[in-house]
Amino acid sequence: MKKITQIAFALAFALFLISCKNTKQKIQEHVSNYNNSSSIKGNGITSTTAKAFLNDNRIEIRIETNLEENDANKLAYKESFPALLKDMIKNDQISPSLIAEGVKFDVYFLAYNNVILAQQLVDQEELAVLEGTSEPNKETAKL
């Protein structure tokens, strides 16, 4: 009976070790899921892709549009970009659990010629700002 218990414990422990994923594996899985299933709806958005930078614990998300690069578009999307980021967090396209593990999401909103209309690095501090849970009067990243 003792031997059976030891074997069962060893098998359970091995299964536990196999099922645990490290941060880099979670990043790869998130990027793969994002690229296979993610769609962002909005005015002029043509595609979106994610790319992993494992050594930096960073995920880059590019939202490509058919919009022109001009001051009016830059201003409009600079103002509406936080709402888009909040939707991405709500839909787990930007993962709060990965951010809690130290992963940063670098999100770009691009014109048709790949010029940046808006950009934001979403880390723990910026996530708190977007979710409205940051400390009052604390200086945080701005667009």
Coordinates of C-alpha atoms in Angstrom, one line a residue, residues 90-141:
K90 CA -11.8 43.7 -21.2
N91 CA -11.6 41.1 -24.1
D92 CA -8.2 39.8 -22.7
Q93 CA -6.4 40.9 -25.8
I94 CA -4.2 42.7 -23.3
S95 CA -3.8 40.2 -20.5
P96 CA -3.9 41.6 -16.9
S97 CA -2.5 38.3 -15.6
L98 CA 0.5 38.5 -17.9
I99 CA 1.0 42.2 -16.9
A100 CA 1.0 41.0 -13.2
E101 CA 3.9 38.7 -14.1
G102 CA 5.9 41.6 -15.5
V103 CA 5.0 41.5 -19.2
K104 CA 4.5 44.8 -21.0
F105 CA 2.2 45.3 -24.0
D106 CA 3.5 47.8 -26.5
V107 CA 0.4 48.8 -28.6
Y108 CA 0.7 50.7 -31.9
F109 CA -2.2 52.2 -33.9
L110 CA -0.8 52.7 -37.4
A111 CA -1.8 54.7 -40.5
Y112 CA -1.9 52.9 -43.9
N113 CA 1.9 53.8 -44.4
N114 CA 2.9 52.4 -41.0
V115 CA 3.3 55.8 -39.4
I116 CA 2.3 55.8 -35.7
L117 CA -1.0 57.5 -35.1
A118 CA -1.1 56.5 -31.4
Q119 CA 1.1 54.3 -29.2
Q120 CA 1.0 53.2 -25.6
L121 CA 3.1 50.9 -23.4
V122 CA 0.7 49.1 -21.0
D123 CA 2.5 47.9 -17.9
Q124 CA 1.2 47.6 -14.3
E125 CA 1.0 51.4 -13.7
E126 CA -0.7 52.1 -17.0
L127 CA -3.1 49.2 -16.5
A128 CA -4.1 50.7 -13.1
V129 CA -4.7 54.1 -14.9
L130 CA -6.8 52.4 -17.6
E131 CA -8.8 50.4 -15.1
G132 CA -9.2 53.4 -12.8
T133 CA -7.5 51.9 -9.9
S134 CA -4.3 54.0 -9.8
E135 CA -3.4 56.1 -6.7
P136 CA -4.7 59.7 -6.9
N137 CA -2.1 62.3 -7.8
K138 CA 0.3 59.6 -9.0
E139 CA 2.2 60.6 -12.1
T140 CA 1.8 57.9 -14.8
A141 CA 2.5 57.5 -18.5

